[in-house]
Short mmCIF file of C-alpha atoms in Angstrom, two decimals:
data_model
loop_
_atom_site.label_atom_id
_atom_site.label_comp_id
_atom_site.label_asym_id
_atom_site.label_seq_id
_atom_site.Cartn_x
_atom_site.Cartn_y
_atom_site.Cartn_z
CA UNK A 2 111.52 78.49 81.30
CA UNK A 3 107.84 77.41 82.58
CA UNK A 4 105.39 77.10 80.86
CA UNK A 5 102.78 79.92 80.76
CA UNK A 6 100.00 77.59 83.11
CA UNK A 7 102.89 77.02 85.29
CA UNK A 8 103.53 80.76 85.69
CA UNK A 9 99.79 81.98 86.29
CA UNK A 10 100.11 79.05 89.13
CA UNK A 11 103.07 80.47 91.00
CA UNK A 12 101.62 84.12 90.99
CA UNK A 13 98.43 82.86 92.03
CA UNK A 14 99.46 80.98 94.67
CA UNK A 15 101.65 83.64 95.73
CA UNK A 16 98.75 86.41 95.72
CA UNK A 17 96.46 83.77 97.97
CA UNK A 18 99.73 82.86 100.76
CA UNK A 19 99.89 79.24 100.20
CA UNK A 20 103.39 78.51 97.61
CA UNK A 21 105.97 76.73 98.84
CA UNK A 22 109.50 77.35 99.22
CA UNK A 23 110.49 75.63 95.94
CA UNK A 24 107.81 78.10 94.39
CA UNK A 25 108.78 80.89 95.65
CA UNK A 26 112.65 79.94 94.45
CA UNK A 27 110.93 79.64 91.23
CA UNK A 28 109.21 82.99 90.72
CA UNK A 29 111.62 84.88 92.42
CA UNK A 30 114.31 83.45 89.58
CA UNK A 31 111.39 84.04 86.74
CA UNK A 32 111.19 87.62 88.15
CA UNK A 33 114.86 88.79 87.55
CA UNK A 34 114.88 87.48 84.00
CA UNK A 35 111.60 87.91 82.74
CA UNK A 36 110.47 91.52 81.83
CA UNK A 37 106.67 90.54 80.36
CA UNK A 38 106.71 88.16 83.36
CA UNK A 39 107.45 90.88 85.98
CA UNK A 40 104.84 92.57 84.06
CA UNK A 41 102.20 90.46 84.60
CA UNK A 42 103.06 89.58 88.10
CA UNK A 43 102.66 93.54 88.64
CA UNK A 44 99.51 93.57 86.99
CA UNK A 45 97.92 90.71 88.38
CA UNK A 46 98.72 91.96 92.35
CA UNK A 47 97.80 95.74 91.47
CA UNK A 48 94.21 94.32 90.46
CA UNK A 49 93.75 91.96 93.04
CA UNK A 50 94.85 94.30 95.34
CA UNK A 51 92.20 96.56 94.11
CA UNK A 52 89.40 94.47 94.25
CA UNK A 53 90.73 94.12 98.07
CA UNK A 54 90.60 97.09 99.26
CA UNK A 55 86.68 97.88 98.10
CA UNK A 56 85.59 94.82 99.04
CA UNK A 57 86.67 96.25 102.84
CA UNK A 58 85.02 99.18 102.27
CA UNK A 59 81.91 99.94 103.90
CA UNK A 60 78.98 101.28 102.35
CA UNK A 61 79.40 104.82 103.70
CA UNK A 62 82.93 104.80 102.70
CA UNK A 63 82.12 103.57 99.13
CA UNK A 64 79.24 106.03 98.88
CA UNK A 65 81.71 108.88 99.94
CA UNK A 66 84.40 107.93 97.41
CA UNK A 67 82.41 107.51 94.58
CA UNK A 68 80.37 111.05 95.40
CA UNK A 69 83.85 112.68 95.94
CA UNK A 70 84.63 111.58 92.27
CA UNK A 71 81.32 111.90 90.91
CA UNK A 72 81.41 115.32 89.22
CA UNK A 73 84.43 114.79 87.11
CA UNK A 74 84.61 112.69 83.70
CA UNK A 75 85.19 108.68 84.41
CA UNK A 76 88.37 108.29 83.39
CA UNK A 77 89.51 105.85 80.02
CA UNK A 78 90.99 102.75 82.63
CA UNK A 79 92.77 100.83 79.96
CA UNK A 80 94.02 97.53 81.01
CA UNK A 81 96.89 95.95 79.41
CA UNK A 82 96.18 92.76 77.22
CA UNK A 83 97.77 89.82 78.13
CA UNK A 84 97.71 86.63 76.46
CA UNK A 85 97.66 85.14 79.81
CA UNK A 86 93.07 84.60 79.35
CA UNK A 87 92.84 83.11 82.78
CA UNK A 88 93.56 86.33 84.08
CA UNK A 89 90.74 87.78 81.53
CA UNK A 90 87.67 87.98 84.24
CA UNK A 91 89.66 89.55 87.17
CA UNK A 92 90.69 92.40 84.68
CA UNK A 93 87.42 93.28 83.47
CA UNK A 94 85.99 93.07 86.61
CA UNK A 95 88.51 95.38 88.33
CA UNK A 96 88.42 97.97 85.33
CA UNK A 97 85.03 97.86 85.94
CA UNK A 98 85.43 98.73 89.67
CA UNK A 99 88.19 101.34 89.03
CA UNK A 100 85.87 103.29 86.89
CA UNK A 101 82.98 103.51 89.27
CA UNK A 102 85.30 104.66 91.91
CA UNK A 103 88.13 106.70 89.90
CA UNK A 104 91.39 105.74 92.25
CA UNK A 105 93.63 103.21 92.14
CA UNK A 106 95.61 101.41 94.62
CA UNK A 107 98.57 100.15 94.05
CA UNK A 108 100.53 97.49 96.10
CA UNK A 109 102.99 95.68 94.69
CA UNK A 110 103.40 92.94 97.36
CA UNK A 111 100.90 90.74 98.46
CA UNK A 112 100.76 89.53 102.06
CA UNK A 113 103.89 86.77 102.75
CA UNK A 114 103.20 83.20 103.03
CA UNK A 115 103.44 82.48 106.42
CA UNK A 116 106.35 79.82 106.57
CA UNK A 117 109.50 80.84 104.18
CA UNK A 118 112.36 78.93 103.21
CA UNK A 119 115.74 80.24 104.99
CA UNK A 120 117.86 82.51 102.18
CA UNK A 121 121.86 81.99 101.63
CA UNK A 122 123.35 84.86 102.55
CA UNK A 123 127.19 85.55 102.29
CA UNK A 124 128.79 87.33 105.59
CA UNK A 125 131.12 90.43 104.26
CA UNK A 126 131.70 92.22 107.82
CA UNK A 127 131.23 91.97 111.36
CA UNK A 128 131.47 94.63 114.20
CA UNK A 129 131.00 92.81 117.19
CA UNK A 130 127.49 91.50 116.28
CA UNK A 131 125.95 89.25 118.72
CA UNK A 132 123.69 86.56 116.89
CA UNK A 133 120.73 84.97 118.34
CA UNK A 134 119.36 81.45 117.52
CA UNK A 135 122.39 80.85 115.03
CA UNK A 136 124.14 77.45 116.18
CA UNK A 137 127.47 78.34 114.45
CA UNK A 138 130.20 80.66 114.57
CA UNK A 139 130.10 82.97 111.93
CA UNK A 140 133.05 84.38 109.85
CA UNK A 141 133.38 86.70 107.14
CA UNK A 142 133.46 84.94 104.24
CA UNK A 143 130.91 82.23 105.82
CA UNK A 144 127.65 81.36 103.71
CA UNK A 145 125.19 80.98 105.96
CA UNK A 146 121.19 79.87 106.24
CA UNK A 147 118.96 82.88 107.41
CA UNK A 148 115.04 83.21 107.67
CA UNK A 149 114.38 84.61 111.44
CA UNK A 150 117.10 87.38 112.42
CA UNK A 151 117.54 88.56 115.83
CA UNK A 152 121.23 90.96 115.98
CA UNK A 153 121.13 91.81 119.71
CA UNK A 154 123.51 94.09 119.37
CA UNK A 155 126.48 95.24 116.86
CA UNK A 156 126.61 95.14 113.36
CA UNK A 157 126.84 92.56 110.33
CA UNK A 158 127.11 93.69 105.98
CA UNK A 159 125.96 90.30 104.20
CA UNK A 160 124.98 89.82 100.65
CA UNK A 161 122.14 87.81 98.93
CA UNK A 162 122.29 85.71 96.17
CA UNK A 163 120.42 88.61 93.84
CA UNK A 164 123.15 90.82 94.99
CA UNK A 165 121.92 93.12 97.27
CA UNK A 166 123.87 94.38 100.35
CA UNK A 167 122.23 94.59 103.62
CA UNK A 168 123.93 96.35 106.74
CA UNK A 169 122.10 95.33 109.80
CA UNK A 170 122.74 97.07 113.41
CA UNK A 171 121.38 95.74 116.23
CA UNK A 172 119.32 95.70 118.19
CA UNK A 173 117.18 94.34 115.20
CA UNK A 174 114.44 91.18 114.96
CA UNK A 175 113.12 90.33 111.18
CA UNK A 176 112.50 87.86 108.84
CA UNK A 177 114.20 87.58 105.60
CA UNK A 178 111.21 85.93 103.91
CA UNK A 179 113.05 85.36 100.54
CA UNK A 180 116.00 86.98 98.87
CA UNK A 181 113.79 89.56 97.39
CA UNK A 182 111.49 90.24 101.15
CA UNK A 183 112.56 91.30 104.24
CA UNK A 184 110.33 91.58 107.23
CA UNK A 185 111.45 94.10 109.82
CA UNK A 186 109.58 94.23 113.30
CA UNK A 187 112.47 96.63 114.73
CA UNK A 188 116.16 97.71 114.09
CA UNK A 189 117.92 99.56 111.70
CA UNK A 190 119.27 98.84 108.04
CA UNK A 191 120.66 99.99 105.36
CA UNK A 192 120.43 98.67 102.50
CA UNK A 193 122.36 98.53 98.41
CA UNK A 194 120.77 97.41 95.94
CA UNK A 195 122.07 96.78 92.08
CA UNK A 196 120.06 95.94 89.29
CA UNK A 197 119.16 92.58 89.71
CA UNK A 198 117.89 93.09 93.05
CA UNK A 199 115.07 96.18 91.66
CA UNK A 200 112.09 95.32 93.69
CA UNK A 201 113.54 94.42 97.01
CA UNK A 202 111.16 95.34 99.60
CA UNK A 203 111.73 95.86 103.45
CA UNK A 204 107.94 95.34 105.22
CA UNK A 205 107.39 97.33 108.25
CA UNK A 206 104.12 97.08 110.16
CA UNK A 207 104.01 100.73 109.42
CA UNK A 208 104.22 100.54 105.59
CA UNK A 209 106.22 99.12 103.03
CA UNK A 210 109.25 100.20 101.12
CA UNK A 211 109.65 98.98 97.80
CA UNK A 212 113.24 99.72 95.60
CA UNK A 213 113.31 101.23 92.38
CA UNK A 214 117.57 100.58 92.25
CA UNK A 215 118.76 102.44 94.92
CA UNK A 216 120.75 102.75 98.67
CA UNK A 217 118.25 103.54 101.14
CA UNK A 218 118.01 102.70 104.88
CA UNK A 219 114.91 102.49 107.40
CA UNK A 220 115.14 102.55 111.12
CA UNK A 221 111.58 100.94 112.79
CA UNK A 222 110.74 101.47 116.20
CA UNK A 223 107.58 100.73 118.21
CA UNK A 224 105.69 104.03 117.12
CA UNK A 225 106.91 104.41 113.35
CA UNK A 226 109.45 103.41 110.71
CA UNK A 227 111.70 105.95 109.58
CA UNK A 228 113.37 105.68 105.55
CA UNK A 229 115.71 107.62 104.01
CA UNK A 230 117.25 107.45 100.40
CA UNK A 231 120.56 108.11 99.58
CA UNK A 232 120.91 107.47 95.64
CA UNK A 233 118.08 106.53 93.53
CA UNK A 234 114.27 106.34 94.46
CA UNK A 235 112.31 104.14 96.41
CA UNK A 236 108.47 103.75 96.47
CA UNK A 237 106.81 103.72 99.95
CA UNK A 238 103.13 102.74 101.08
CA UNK A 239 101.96 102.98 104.58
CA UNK A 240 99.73 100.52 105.68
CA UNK A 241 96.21 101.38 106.45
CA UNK A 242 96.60 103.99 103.87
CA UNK A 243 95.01 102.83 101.25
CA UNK A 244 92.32 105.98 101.27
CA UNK A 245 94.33 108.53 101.90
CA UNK A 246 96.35 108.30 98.23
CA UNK A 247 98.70 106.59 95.83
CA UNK A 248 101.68 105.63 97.04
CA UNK A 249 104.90 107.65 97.40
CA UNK A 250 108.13 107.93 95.59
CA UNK A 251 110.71 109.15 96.97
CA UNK A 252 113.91 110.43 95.73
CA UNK A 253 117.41 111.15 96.70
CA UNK A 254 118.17 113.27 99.39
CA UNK A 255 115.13 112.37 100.77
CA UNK A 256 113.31 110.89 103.97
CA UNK A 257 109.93 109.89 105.23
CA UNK A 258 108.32 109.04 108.70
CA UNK A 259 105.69 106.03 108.37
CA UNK A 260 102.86 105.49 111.09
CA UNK A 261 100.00 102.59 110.39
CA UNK A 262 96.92 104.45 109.08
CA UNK A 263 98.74 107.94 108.36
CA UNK A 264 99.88 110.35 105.87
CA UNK A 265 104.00 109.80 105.31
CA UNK A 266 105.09 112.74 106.71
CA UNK A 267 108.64 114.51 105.96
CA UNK A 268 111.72 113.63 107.52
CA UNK A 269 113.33 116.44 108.26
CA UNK A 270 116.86 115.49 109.62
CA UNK A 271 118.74 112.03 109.39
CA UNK A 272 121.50 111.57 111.29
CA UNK A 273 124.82 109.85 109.06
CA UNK A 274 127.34 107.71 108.71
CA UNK A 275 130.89 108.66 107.11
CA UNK A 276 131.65 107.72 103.70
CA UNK A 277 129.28 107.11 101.52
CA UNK A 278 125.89 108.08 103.17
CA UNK A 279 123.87 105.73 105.17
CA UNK A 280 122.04 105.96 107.97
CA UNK A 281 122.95 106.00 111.39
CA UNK A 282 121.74 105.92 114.95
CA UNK A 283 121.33 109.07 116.45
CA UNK A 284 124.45 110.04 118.78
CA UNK A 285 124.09 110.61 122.51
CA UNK A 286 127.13 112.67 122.26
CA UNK A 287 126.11 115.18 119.79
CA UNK A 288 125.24 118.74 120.67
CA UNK A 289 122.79 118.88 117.43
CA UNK A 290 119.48 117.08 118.44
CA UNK A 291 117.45 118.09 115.43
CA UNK A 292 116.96 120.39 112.56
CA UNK A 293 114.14 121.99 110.93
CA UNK A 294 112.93 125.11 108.77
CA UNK A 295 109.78 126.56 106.87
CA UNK A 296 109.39 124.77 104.16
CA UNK A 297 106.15 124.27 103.36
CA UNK A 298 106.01 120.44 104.08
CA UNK A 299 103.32 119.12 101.61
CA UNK A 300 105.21 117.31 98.87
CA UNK A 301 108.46 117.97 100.26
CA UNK A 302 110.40 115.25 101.80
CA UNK A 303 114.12 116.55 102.01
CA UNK A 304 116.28 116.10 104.90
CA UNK A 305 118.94 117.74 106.57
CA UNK A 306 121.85 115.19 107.19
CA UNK A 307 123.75 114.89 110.72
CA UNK A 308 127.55 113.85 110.90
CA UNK A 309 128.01 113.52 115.20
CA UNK A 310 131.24 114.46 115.55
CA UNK A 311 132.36 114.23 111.64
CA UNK A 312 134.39 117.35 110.95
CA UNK A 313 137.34 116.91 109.39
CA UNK A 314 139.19 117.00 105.67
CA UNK A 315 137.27 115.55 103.38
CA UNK A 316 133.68 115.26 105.03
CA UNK A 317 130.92 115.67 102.75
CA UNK A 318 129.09 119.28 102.33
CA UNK A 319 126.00 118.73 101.15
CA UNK A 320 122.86 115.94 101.03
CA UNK A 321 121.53 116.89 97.70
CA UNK A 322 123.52 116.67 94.72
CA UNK A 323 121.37 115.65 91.62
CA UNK A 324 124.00 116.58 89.03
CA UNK A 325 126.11 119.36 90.93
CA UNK A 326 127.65 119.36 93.29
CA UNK A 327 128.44 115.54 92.51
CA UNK A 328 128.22 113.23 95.56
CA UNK A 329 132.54 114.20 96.33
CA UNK A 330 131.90 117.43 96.72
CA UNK A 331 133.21 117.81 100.84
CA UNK A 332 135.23 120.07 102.74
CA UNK A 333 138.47 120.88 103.06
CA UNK A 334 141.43 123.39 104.57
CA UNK A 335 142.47 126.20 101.83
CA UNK A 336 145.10 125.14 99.86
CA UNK A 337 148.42 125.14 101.54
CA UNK A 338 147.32 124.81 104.92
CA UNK A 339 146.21 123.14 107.52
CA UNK A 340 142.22 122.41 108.84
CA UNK A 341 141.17 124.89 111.63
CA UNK A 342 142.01 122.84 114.81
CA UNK A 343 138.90 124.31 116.20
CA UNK A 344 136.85 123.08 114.08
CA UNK A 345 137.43 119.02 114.20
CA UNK A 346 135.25 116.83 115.87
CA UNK A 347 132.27 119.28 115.26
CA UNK A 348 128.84 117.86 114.41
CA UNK A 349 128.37 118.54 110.77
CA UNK A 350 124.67 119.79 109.14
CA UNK A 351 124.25 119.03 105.96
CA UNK A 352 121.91 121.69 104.32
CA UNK A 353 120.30 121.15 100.37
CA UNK A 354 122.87 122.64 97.98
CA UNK A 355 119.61 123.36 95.94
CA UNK A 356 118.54 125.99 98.18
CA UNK A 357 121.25 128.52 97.63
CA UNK A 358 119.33 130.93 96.13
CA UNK A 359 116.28 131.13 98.01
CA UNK A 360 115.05 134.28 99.81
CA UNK A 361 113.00 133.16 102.69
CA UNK A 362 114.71 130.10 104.00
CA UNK A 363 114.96 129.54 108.10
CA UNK A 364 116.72 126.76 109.10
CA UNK A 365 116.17 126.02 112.79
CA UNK A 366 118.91 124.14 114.73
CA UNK A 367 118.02 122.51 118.18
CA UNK A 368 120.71 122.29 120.21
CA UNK A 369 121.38 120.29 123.21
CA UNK A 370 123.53 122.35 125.43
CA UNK A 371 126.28 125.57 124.77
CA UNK A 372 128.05 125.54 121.75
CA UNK A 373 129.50 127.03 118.80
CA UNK A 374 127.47 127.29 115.86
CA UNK A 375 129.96 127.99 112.84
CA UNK A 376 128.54 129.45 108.93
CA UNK A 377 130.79 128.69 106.10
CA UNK A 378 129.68 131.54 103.96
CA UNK A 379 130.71 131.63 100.53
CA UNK A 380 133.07 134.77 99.87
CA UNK A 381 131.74 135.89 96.71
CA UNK A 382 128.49 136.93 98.19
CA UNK A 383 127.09 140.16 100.56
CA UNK A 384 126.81 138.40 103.92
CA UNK A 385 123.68 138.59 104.92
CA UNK A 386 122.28 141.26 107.91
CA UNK A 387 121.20 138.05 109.92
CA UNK A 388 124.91 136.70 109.50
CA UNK A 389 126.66 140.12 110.10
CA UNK A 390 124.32 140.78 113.08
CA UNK A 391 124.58 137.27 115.15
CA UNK A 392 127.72 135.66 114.00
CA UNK A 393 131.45 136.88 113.80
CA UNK A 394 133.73 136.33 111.39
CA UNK A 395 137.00 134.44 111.98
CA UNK A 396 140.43 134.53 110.07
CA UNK A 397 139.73 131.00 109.06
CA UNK A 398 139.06 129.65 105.23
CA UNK A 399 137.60 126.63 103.89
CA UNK A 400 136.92 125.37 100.94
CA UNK A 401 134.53 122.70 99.19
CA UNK A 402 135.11 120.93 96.07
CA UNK A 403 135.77 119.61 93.68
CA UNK A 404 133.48 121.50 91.30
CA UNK A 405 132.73 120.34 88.02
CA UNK A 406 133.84 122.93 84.85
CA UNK A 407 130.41 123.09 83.83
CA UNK A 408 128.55 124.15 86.91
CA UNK A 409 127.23 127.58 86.73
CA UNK A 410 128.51 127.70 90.44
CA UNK A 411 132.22 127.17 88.87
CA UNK A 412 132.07 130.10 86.52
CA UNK A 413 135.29 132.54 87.26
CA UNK A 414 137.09 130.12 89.79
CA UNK A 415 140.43 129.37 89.14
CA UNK A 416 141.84 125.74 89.44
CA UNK A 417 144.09 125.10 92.38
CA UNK A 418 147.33 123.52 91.68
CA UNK A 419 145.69 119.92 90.79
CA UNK A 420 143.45 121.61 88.23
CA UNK A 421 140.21 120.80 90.73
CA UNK A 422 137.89 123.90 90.74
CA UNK A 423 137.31 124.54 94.49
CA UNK A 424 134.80 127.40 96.24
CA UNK A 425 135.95 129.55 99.01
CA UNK A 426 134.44 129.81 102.23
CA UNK A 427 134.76 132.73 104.91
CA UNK A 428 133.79 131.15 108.70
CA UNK A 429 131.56 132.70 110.70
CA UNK A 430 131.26 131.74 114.57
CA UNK A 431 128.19 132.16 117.32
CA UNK A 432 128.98 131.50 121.01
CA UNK A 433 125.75 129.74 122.28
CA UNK A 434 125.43 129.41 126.02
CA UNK A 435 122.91 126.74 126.54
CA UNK A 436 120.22 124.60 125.42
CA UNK A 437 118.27 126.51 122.78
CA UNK A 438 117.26 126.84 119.11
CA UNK A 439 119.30 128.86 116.90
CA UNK A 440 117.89 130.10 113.39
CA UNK A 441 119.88 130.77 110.30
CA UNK A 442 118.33 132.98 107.91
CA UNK A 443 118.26 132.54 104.09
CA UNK A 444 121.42 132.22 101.87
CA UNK A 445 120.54 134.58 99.44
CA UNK A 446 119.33 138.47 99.92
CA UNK A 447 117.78 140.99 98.06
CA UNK A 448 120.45 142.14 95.42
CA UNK A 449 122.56 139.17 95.80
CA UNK A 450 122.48 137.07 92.39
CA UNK A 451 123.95 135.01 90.69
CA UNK A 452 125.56 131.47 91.11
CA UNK A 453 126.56 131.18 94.43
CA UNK A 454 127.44 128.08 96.51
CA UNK A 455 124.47 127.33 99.94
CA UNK A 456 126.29 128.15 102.86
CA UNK A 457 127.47 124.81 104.94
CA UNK A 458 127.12 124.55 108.98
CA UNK A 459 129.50 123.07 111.85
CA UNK A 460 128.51 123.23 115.70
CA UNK A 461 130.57 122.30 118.34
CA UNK A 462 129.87 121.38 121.94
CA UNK A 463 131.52 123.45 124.93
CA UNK A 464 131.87 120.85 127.58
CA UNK A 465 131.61 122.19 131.31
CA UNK A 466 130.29 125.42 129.96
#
């Protein structure tokens, strides 16, 4: 353990750029095992960070923050005490600022230094991934030396000493700065961390994402940086944002778009991989280019997910599932026989399970080219006028499932032959003959209550038509 001097060093030097790579080794190590350290270390940045951001201010913009807060009571900033007293004057001081002004910015990285030691990472799986500036061959199973990472193409799954899991697919140029930093100038990750990784950060020049224990991935291009969350939360702050508000948590089942100096703005579809979620590039060959609907988009940050081409048994239903459905609930044939042929290979849209009940939903699919837009519509409900109107209903059944006993959505279903409570689906079809948007109207009608499962959505492509 160091001593408490040597610990107010290391974040210091840290928070001014200039530690070294056995430093950084050092805190990073103090970090994972050291609550009151991790603590501090938040502490410390979160005021300095403060102090930062007025000092940039000018005096029009301080004048029209601290008017803009001036008719309500100063708010009671209490800072933590610390029995770290070097750190004594900066606290005061910044209390002392956050009163005048009444916000408070929170960042809990500082800027990188800008040389970092290379990180040992351990390669778990390659799919043809094309490596620059790495003199060896690399295996699965090989440890390896990374700082500067350039996939030109392909994929590679490696894992870092603290644990976490990082799918990279190329093209993609970063810097993994420590075990705990990763830079990303473009590309597209996903990433897994476990509980001794909590804090990992991926640095975009369009924000910052920050973990809170949790599988996420982010996609950065030129013009923004995409992030999504697939289990847990993650905390995002766009750069040059500082003004505009706190930063952002975001939860599962949800995505945000990140541009320098803006707002995060909703993510409204994310396109998938199979398995368990993650995200994936969006598929030339899918007849689904995007989805939308009217949800009012202040403070809502769900998307809909994408599966190109991922009909089949077993293909997850939904993108939320915060304690039902649980994250297995996907689709399958009614018992005893087989999937509808027709079906297969159709892009899958996952909808928000949570919305089964509302009244006013549109959801508003943009389609590439003809197709068939299918509507699994649960049986126990009134189909809808917009569904009995625009779609027609086929002799085909589905099902999704398993349910658990308790759900309210379970209530009266019998257990198929396994004892696994599954709802049943009626399928609905639309011929669409080109390029167009098609709008789905809500799941639930006036009259129509009761627990009853969000309706799911397939389309298919109709090539030469």
């Amino acid at each position: 353990m160091s001593r408490p001097s040597d610990k107010q060093t290391l974040i210091a030097d840290y928070a001014a750029g200039i530690i070294d790579a056995d430093a950084l080794g050092e805190l990073e190590r103090s970090l994972r095992v050291d609550a009151e350290f991790r603590r501090a270390f938040i502490e410390y940045l979160n005021l300095d960070s403060a102090l930062s951001d007025l000092a940039a201010l000018s005096d029009a913009e301080f004048d029209a923050i601290n008017s803009e807060h001036a008719p309500t009571p100063e708010p009671h900033v209490v800072v933590p005490r610390s029995a770290w007293q070097p750190f004594g004057v900066l606290a005061g001081l910044a209390a002392a600022v956050l009163l005048v002004v009444g916000i408070v910015w929170f960042k809990p990285t500082a800027e990188p230094p800008s040389t970092a030691a290379a990180v040992t990472v351990e390669v778990i799986s390659l799919d043809a991934a094309q490596l620059a500036g790495v003199d060896q061959t690399v295996r699965v199973g090989d440890w390896i030396e990374w700082n500067r990472i350039r996939l030109e193409s392909g994929a590679i799954q490696v894992r870092l000493d603290n644990g976490v899991v990082l799918d990279l697919s190329g093209p993609l140029d970063g810097t993994l700065e420590s075990s705990m930093r990763l830079r990303l100038a473009h590309g597209r990750l996903n990433a897994d961390v476990g509980e001794s990784g909590q804090g990992f950060t991926v640095v975009t020049d369009h924000g910052e994402i920050i973990d809170l224990g949790t599988r996420f991935g982010v996609d950065v291009s030129d013009d923004e940086a995409s992030v999504a969350v697939f289990d847990g939360e993650v905390k995002v702050d766009s750069h040059g944002n500082s003004k505009i508000g706190r930063p952002l948590n975001v939860f599962e089942g949800e995505g945000v778009r990140l541009r320098k100096g803006r707002k995060p703005r909703r993510l409204s579809a994310v396109w998938l991989s199979q398995g368990p979620f993650s995200l994936s590039a969006s598929n030339a060959s899918s007849i689904v280019l995007n989805v939308t609907d009217n949800a009012a988009t202040d403070g809502f940050h769900r998307f809909y997910g994408i599966l190109s081409g991922g009909m089949r048994e077993g293909t997850i239903a939904y993108t939320t599932h915060a304690s039902t459905p649980r994250p297995d609930v996907v689709w399958r044939a009614a018992e005893g026989e087989e999937f509808p042929a027709e079906l297969l290979g159709a892009d899958v849209v996952c909808p928000f399970h949570v919305d089964r009940q509302e009244q006013s939903l549109t959801i508003s699919l943009q389609l590439a080219g003809s197709a068939d837009v299918y509507v699994m519509h649960d049986r126990r409900r009134q189909p809808a006028a917009w569904l009995q109107n625009g779609f027609q209903k086929t002799e085909w059944t589905l099902r999704s499932g398993p349910w658990r006993p308790v759900s309210p959505l379970a209530q009266g279903i019998e257990p198929d032959q396994a004892g696994d409570l599954y709802v049943q689906y009626s399928v609905w079809k639309k011929r669409v003959d080109a390029a167009s948007n098609v709008e789905l109207g809500p799941p639930q009608t006036d009259g129509d209550r009761g627990n009853k499962a969000m309706y799911g959505i397939a389309v298919k492509g109709i090539p030469g038509l």
